[in-house]
PDB file of C-alpha atoms in Angstrom:
ATOM      1  CA  MET A 206     108.726 114.902  84.375  1.00 53.00           C
ATOM      2  CA  THR A 207     110.779 111.782  83.889  1.00 44.00           C
ATOM      3  CA  GLY A 208     112.124 110.617  87.237  1.00 54.00           C
ATOM      4  CA  VAL A 209     110.888 107.513  88.967  1.00 58.00           C
ATOM      5  CA  SER A 210     111.678 106.837  92.614  1.00 57.00           C
ATOM      6  CA  LYS A 211     111.870 103.063  92.891  1.00 56.00           C
ATOM      7  CA  PRO A 212     113.028 101.012  95.886  1.00 60.00           C
ATOM      8  CA  SER A 213     114.915  97.785  95.556  1.00 49.00           C
ATOM      9  CA  ALA A 214     112.774  94.692  95.317  1.00 47.00           C
ATOM     10  CA  GLY A 215     111.823  93.017  98.566  1.00 47.00           C
ATOM     11  CA  PRO A 216     110.124  89.699  99.278  1.00 43.00           C
ATOM     12  CA  THR A 217     106.374  89.725  98.876  1.00 44.00           C
ATOM     13  CA  ALA A 218     103.820  87.009  99.205  1.00 43.00           C
ATOM     14  CA  ALA A 219     100.593  86.835  97.259  1.00 44.00           C
ATOM     15  CA  THR A 220      97.810  85.375  99.319  1.00 46.00           C
ATOM     16  CA  ASN A 221      94.771  84.701  97.143  1.00 49.00           C
ATOM     17  CA  PRO A 222      93.621  81.111  97.789  1.00 54.00           C
ATOM     18  CA  PRO A 223      90.608  79.646  95.945  1.00 59.00           C
ATOM     19  CA  LEU A 224      87.255  80.913  97.202  1.00 61.00           C
ATOM     20  CA  THR A 225      84.139  79.001  98.158  1.00 73.00           C
ATOM     21  CA  ARG A 226      80.768  79.971  96.703  1.00 75.00           C
ATOM     22  CA  ARG A 227      79.756  81.630  99.973  1.00 77.00           C
ATOM     23  CA  ALA A 228      83.024  83.569 100.101  1.00 71.00           C
ATOM     24  CA  ARG A 229      82.567  84.731  96.492  1.00 73.00           C
ATOM     25  CA  LEU A 230      79.055  85.988  97.277  1.00 78.00           C
ATOM     26  CA  ARG A 231      80.280  87.815 100.361  1.00 76.00           C
ATOM     27  CA  ASN A 232      83.149  89.396  98.450  1.00 74.00           C
ATOM     28  CA  HIS A 233      80.839  90.474  95.627  1.00 78.00           C
ATOM     29  CA  LEU A 234      78.631  92.236  98.166  1.00 84.00           C
ATOM     30  CA  ILE A 235      81.669  93.933  99.693  1.00 80.00           C
ATOM     31  CA  ALA A 236      82.961  94.913  96.235  1.00 79.00           C
ATOM     32  CA  ALA A 237      79.553  96.339  95.307  1.00 86.00           C
ATOM     33  CA  THR A 238      79.425  98.374  98.524  1.00 88.00           C
ATOM     34  CA  VAL A 239      82.932  99.758  98.017  1.00 82.00           C
ATOM     35  CA  LEU A 240      82.286 100.620  94.350  1.00 85.00           C
ATOM     36  CA  VAL A 241      79.051 102.433  95.215  1.00 90.00           C
ATOM     37  CA  ALA A 242      80.877 104.364  97.952  1.00 88.00           C
ATOM     38  CA  ILE A 243      83.608 105.362  95.491  1.00 84.00           C
ATOM     39  CA  TRP A 244      80.927 106.402  92.973  1.00 88.00           C
ATOM     40  CA  MET A 245      79.353 108.708  95.566  1.00 87.00           C
ATOM     41  CA  LEU A 246      82.735 110.162  96.551  1.00 82.00           C
ATOM     42  CA  LEU A 247      83.533 110.930  92.921  1.00 81.00           C
ATOM     43  CA  TRP A 248      80.267 112.830  92.542  1.00 85.00           C
ATOM     44  CA  GLY A 249      81.121 114.848  95.646  1.00 78.00           C
ATOM     45  CA  SER A 250      77.515 115.082  96.852  1.00 81.00           C
ATOM     46  CA  PHE A 251      74.733 112.774  98.027  1.00 84.00           C
ATOM     47  CA  THR A 252      71.443 112.463  96.184  1.00 89.00           C
ATOM     48  CA  TRP A 253      69.124 109.504  95.945  1.00 91.00           C
ATOM     49  CA  ALA A 254      69.384 109.650  92.143  1.00 89.00           C
ATOM     50  CA  ASP A 255      73.186 109.323  92.322  1.00 89.00           C
ATOM     51  CA  LEU A 256      72.916 106.476  94.837  1.00 91.00           C
ATOM     52  CA  ILE A 257      70.369 104.493  92.796  1.00 93.00           C
ATOM     53  CA  GLY A 258      72.283 105.192  89.593  1.00 91.00           C
ATOM     54  CA  GLY A 259      75.515 104.015  91.227  1.00 90.00           C
ATOM     55  CA  ILE A 260      73.898 100.779  92.442  1.00 92.00           C
ATOM     56  CA  LEU A 261      72.511 100.031  88.972  1.00 94.00           C
ATOM     57  CA  ILE A 262      75.855 100.733  87.295  1.00 91.00           C
ATOM     58  CA  VAL A 263      77.749  98.568  89.785  1.00 89.00           C
ATOM     59  CA  VAL A 264      75.291  95.676  89.312  1.00 89.00           C
ATOM     60  CA  VAL A 265      75.725  95.873  85.539  1.00 90.00           C
ATOM     61  CA  LEU A 266      79.520  96.114  85.807  1.00 85.00           C
ATOM     62  CA  LEU A 267      79.780  93.126  88.129  1.00 82.00           C
ATOM     63  CA  ALA A 268      77.487  91.106  85.859  1.00 84.00           C
ATOM     64  CA  VAL A 269      79.099  92.013  82.540  1.00 84.00           C
ATOM     65  CA  PHE A 270      82.691  92.437  83.718  1.00 77.00           C
ATOM     66  CA  PRO A 271      83.054  90.125  86.727  1.00 72.00           C
ATOM     67  CA  LEU A 272      85.941  91.000  88.986  1.00 64.00           C
ATOM     68  CA  PRO A 273      88.706  88.432  89.578  1.00 64.00           C
ATOM     69  CA  PRO A 274      88.319  86.517  92.842  1.00 60.00           C
ATOM     70  CA  VAL A 275      89.477  88.635  95.771  1.00 57.00           C
ATOM     71  CA  THR A 276      90.041  87.100  99.176  1.00 60.00           C
ATOM     72  CA  PHE A 277      88.674  88.977 102.169  1.00 62.00           C
ATOM     73  CA  ALA A 278      90.233  87.162 105.095  1.00 67.00           C
ATOM     74  CA  GLY A 279      89.796  89.907 107.667  1.00 73.00           C
ATOM     75  CA  LYS A 280      86.893  91.521 109.459  1.00 81.00           C
ATOM     76  CA  ILE A 281      85.545  95.039 109.766  1.00 85.00           C
ATOM     77  CA  ARG A 282      86.607  96.744 113.002  1.00 91.00           C
ATOM     78  CA  PRO A 283      84.445  99.822 113.759  1.00 92.00           C
ATOM     79  CA  VAL A 284      86.954 101.804 115.845  1.00 95.00           C
ATOM     80  CA  PRO A 285      89.948 101.506 113.443  1.00 93.00           C
ATOM     81  CA  LEU A 286      87.527 102.121 110.553  1.00 92.00           C
ATOM     82  CA  ALA A 287      86.369 105.346 112.202  1.00 94.00           C
ATOM     83  CA  ARG A 288      89.996 106.385 112.736  1.00 94.00           C
ATOM     84  CA  PHE A 289      90.773 105.689 109.096  1.00 94.00           C
ATOM     85  CA  SER A 290      87.737 107.710 107.961  1.00 93.00           C
ATOM     86  CA  LEU A 291      88.619 110.717 110.118  1.00 95.00           C
ATOM     87  CA  ARG A 292      92.256 110.685 108.998  1.00 94.00           C
ATOM     88  CA  PHE A 293      91.165 110.307 105.368  1.00 93.00           C
ATOM     89  CA  LEU A 294      88.890 113.357 105.642  1.00 92.00           C
ATOM     90  CA  ARG A 295      91.733 115.305 107.263  1.00 94.00           C
ATOM     91  CA  ASP A 296      94.091 114.324 104.432  1.00 92.00           C
ATOM     92  CA  LEU A 297      91.511 115.473 101.877  1.00 90.00           C
ATOM     93  CA  VAL A 298      91.261 118.908 103.471  1.00 92.00           C
ATOM     94  CA  VAL A 299      95.015 119.356 103.928  1.00 92.00           C
ATOM     95  CA  ALA A 300      95.869 118.146 100.410  1.00 90.00           C
ATOM     96  CA  SER A 301      93.173 120.354  98.855  1.00 89.00           C
ATOM     97  CA  ALA A 302      94.601 123.390 100.639  1.00 91.00           C
ATOM     98  CA  GLN A 303      98.140 122.517  99.516  1.00 86.00           C
ATOM     99  CA  ILE A 304      97.093 122.109  95.871  1.00 87.00           C
ATOM    100  CA  ALA A 305      95.143 125.378  96.012  1.00 87.00           C
ATOM    101  CA  TRP A 306      98.243 127.144  97.373  1.00 85.00           C
ATOM    102  CA  LEU A 307     100.398 125.715  94.569  1.00 81.00           C
ATOM    103  CA  ALA A 308      97.842 126.865  91.993  1.00 80.00           C
ATOM    104  CA  MET A 309      97.909 130.428  93.348  1.00 83.00           C
ATOM    105  CA  ARG A 310     101.704 130.734  93.244  1.00 79.00           C
ATOM    106  CA  PHE A 311     102.010 132.386  89.843  1.00 78.00           C
ATOM    107  CA  GLY A 312     105.332 131.885  88.122  1.00 74.00           C
ATOM    108  CA  HIS A 313     106.157 128.862  90.253  1.00 73.00           C
ATOM    109  CA  THR A 314     106.329 125.457  88.567  1.00 77.00           C
ATOM    110  CA  PRO A 315     105.901 122.713  91.172  1.00 78.00           C
ATOM    111  CA  ARG A 316     108.178 119.712  90.879  1.00 84.00           C
ATOM    112  CA  SER A 317     106.715 116.233  90.728  1.00 87.00           C
ATOM    113  CA  ALA A 318     107.853 112.638  90.915  1.00 90.00           C
ATOM    114  CA  ILE A 319     106.652 109.110  90.274  1.00 92.00           C
ATOM    115  CA  ILE A 320     107.322 107.177  93.450  1.00 94.00           C
ATOM    116  CA  ALA A 321     107.290 103.382  93.722  1.00 95.00           C
ATOM    117  CA  VAL A 322     105.848 102.120  96.992  1.00 95.00           C
ATOM    118  CA  PRO A 323     105.954  98.341  97.652  1.00 95.00           C
ATOM    119  CA  LEU A 324     103.107  97.443  99.983  1.00 95.00           C
ATOM    120  CA  ARG A 325     103.642  94.998 102.806  1.00 94.00           C
ATOM    121  CA  VAL A 326     100.362  93.119 102.305  1.00 92.00           C
ATOM    122  CA  ASN A 327     100.342  91.903  98.716  1.00 89.00           C
ATOM    123  CA  THR A 328      96.685  91.041  98.160  1.00 87.00           C
ATOM    124  CA  ASP A 329      94.351  92.319  95.470  1.00 83.00           C
ATOM    125  CA  LEU A 330      92.017  93.838  98.058  1.00 84.00           C
ATOM    126  CA  ASN A 331      94.731  95.736  99.923  1.00 88.00           C
ATOM    127  CA  LEU A 332      96.283  96.917  96.662  1.00 91.00           C
ATOM    128  CA  THR A 333      92.909  98.197  95.437  1.00 87.00           C
ATOM    129  CA  LEU A 334      91.853  99.909  98.664  1.00 90.00           C
ATOM    130  CA  THR A 335      95.198 101.643  99.122  1.00 93.00           C
ATOM    131  CA  ALA A 336      95.296 102.744  95.479  1.00 93.00           C
ATOM    132  CA  GLU A 337      91.751 104.120  95.621  1.00 89.00           C
ATOM    133  CA  ALA A 338      92.396 105.997  98.858  1.00 92.00           C
ATOM    134  CA  LEU A 339      95.534 107.562  97.364  1.00 92.00           C
ATOM    135  CA  SER A 340      93.835 108.551  94.106  1.00 89.00           C
ATOM    136  CA  LEU A 341      90.982 110.294  95.931  1.00 88.00           C
ATOM    137  CA  VAL A 342      93.418 112.619  97.729  1.00 90.00           C
ATOM    138  CA  PRO A 343      94.340 115.675  95.588  1.00 89.00           C
ATOM    139  CA  GLY A 344      97.961 115.791  94.491  1.00 89.00           C
ATOM    140  CA  SER A 345      98.530 112.052  94.150  1.00 91.00           C
ATOM    141  CA  LEU A 346      97.499 109.756  91.320  1.00 90.00           C
ATOM    142  CA  ILE A 347      98.149 106.062  90.681  1.00 93.00           C
ATOM    143  CA  VAL A 348      99.858 105.612  87.321  1.00 93.00           C
ATOM    144  CA  GLU A 349     100.524 101.873  87.626  1.00 93.00           C
ATOM    145  CA  ALA A 350      99.912  99.019  90.034  1.00 92.00           C
ATOM    146  CA  ASP A 351     102.160  95.960  89.848  1.00 92.00           C
ATOM    147  CA  ARG A 352      99.995  93.097  91.054  1.00 87.00           C
ATOM    148  CA  THR A 353     102.873  90.617  91.087  1.00 90.00           C
ATOM    149  CA  SER A 354     105.097  92.562  93.479  1.00 92.00           C
ATOM    150  CA  GLY A 355     102.331  94.546  95.191  1.00 92.00           C
ATOM    151  CA  THR A 356     103.941  97.858  94.196  1.00 95.00           C
ATOM    152  CA  LEU A 357     102.078 101.114  93.565  1.00 95.00           C
ATOM    153  CA  TYR A 358     103.585 103.762  91.286  1.00 96.00           C
ATOM    154  CA  VAL A 359     102.231 107.127  92.382  1.00 95.00           C
ATOM    155  CA  HIS A 360     102.548 110.488  90.627  1.00 94.00           C
ATOM    156  CA  VAL A 361     102.956 113.141  93.309  1.00 92.00           C
ATOM    157  CA  ILE A 362     102.891 116.929  92.921  1.00 89.00           C
ATOM    158  CA  GLY A 363     105.015 119.229  95.057  1.00 83.00           C
ATOM    159  CA  VAL A 364     107.993 116.941  95.708  1.00 86.00           C
ATOM    160  CA  ARG A 365     111.174 118.979  96.106  1.00 83.00           C
ATOM    161  CA  SER A 366     113.729 116.695  97.742  1.00 86.00           C
ATOM    162  CA  LEU A 367     114.653 113.092  98.458  1.00 89.00           C
ATOM    163  CA  ASP A 368     113.504 113.574 102.044  1.00 90.00           C
ATOM    164  CA  GLU A 369     110.018 114.415 100.783  1.00 90.00           C
ATOM    165  CA  VAL A 370     110.086 111.311  98.576  1.00 91.00           C
ATOM    166  CA  GLU A 371     110.798 109.170 101.631  1.00 94.00           C
ATOM    167  CA  ARG A 372     108.190 111.031 103.680  1.00 93.00           C
ATOM    168  CA  PHE A 373     105.556 110.339 101.048  1.00 94.00           C
ATOM    169  CA  ARG A 374     106.506 106.661 100.943  1.00 95.00           C
ATOM    170  CA  ARG A 375     106.159 106.425 104.719  1.00 95.00           C
ATOM    171  CA  ASN A 376     102.771 108.156 104.507  1.00 94.00           C
ATOM    172  CA  VAL A 377     101.560 105.547 102.002  1.00 95.00           C
ATOM    173  CA  LEU A 378     102.705 102.732 104.299  1.00 95.00           C
ATOM    174  CA  ASP A 379     100.912 104.450 107.192  1.00 95.00           C
ATOM    175  CA  LEU A 380      97.775 104.587 105.042  1.00 95.00           C
ATOM    176  CA  GLU A 381      98.134 100.890 104.291  1.00 96.00           C
ATOM    177  CA  ALA A 382      98.503 100.180 108.017  1.00 95.00           C
ATOM    178  CA  ARG A 383      95.274 102.072 108.797  1.00 95.00           C
ATOM    179  CA  ILE A 384      93.394 100.145 106.112  1.00 94.00           C
ATOM    180  CA  VAL A 385      94.718  96.807 107.377  1.00 94.00           C
ATOM    181  CA  ALA A 386      93.841  97.780 110.949  1.00 94.00           C
ATOM    182  CA  ALA A 387      90.275  98.535 109.829  1.00 92.00           C
ATOM    183  CA  VAL A 388      89.559  95.513 107.612  1.00 90.00           C
ATOM    184  CA  GLY A 389      92.615  93.242 107.609  1.00 89.00           C
ATOM    185  CA  SER A 390      93.154  89.800 109.066  1.00 88.00           C
ATOM    186  CA  ALA A 391      95.263  89.049 112.130  1.00 88.00           C
ATOM    187  CA  GLU A 392      98.102  87.798 109.905  1.00 89.00           C
ATOM    188  CA  GLU A 393      97.980  90.958 107.772  1.00 90.00           C
ATOM    189  CA  ARG A 394      98.064  93.144 110.878  1.00 91.00           C
ATOM    190  CA  ARG A 395     101.042  91.178 112.191  1.00 92.00           C
ATOM    191  CA  ARG A 396     102.845  91.608 108.871  1.00 90.00           C
ATOM    192  CA  VAL A 397     102.238  95.359 108.813  1.00 91.00           C
ATOM    193  CA  ASN A 398     103.289  95.862 112.437  1.00 87.00           C
ATOM    194  CA  SER A 399     106.407  93.700 112.149  1.00 81.00           C
ATOM    195  CA  PRO A 400     109.638  95.738 112.421  1.00 69.00           C
ATOM    196  CA  ALA A 401     110.991  93.900 109.364  1.00 60.00           C
ATOM    197  CA  ALA A 402     107.925  94.767 107.252  1.00 56.00           C
ATOM    198  CA  ALA A 403     109.179  98.171 106.183  1.00 50.00           C
ATOM    199  CA  GLY A 404     111.308  96.596 103.458  1.00 48.00           C
ATOM    200  CA  PRO A 405     114.932  97.117 102.451  1.00 42.00           C
ATOM    201  CA  PRO A 406     116.533 100.549 102.283  1.00 42.00           C
ATOM    202  CA  VAL A 407     116.224 102.509  99.061  1.00 45.00           C
ATOM    203  CA  PRO A 408     119.478 103.022  97.151  1.00 39.00           C
ATOM    204  CA  ALA A 409     120.244 106.696  96.588  1.00 37.00           C
ATOM    205  CA  ASP A 410     120.781 106.228  92.850  1.00 38.00           C
ATOM    206  CA  GLN A 411     117.189 105.033  92.455  1.00 40.00           C
ATOM    207  CA  GLU A 412     115.672 108.158  93.960  1.00 45.00           C
ATOM    208  CA  GLY A 413     114.915 111.479  92.445  1.00 47.00           C
ATOM    209  CA  PRO A 414     112.076 113.952  92.108  1.00 48.00           C
ATOM    210  CA  SER A 415     111.641 115.360  88.638  1.00 49.00           C
ATOM    211  CA  THR A 416     110.753 118.690  87.193  1.00 45.00           C
TER     212      THR A 416
END
């Protein structure tokens, strides 16, 4: 597996202004909540021991290895958040079934690719949330995240054609749009919904699933 599907570079804008003390405290609380939620998802079951253990580990991690300042300029919207959660659960089920089917096809070697997806909202928070959501879905794994350009490099199993490469890239941008709709700012939502936000076309010689 050697191919990398990489689009041409497009304009991105990093938006991480300095934070006030109150904003840092709020963002630390949000980061702790998200990390605990990810901890519980990785365990795959809910127990009070796992929850308490996750909280203790997150507190230690944030104290010993403080995260870089992350701006949260948006607000939590319950309805889009519920839509994101339901779609995420659906994607988990569908992807799990697809991976199980590939595993049962004896003698068949699935093709894979590393696909570069430049996000439209280049902030640390959006990059992290989108990357985590992708990594939790079976069949896709983040191999690199370019913070400067806001590009995710995703290893994907079961890619057989250039059309499927483009379909996966559109799915990632749709995922980003659902995340921004749930927790993004008005400016981030405008950027995602703008017709020009999809980025430049991908040259054919930069595409290619690999075996």
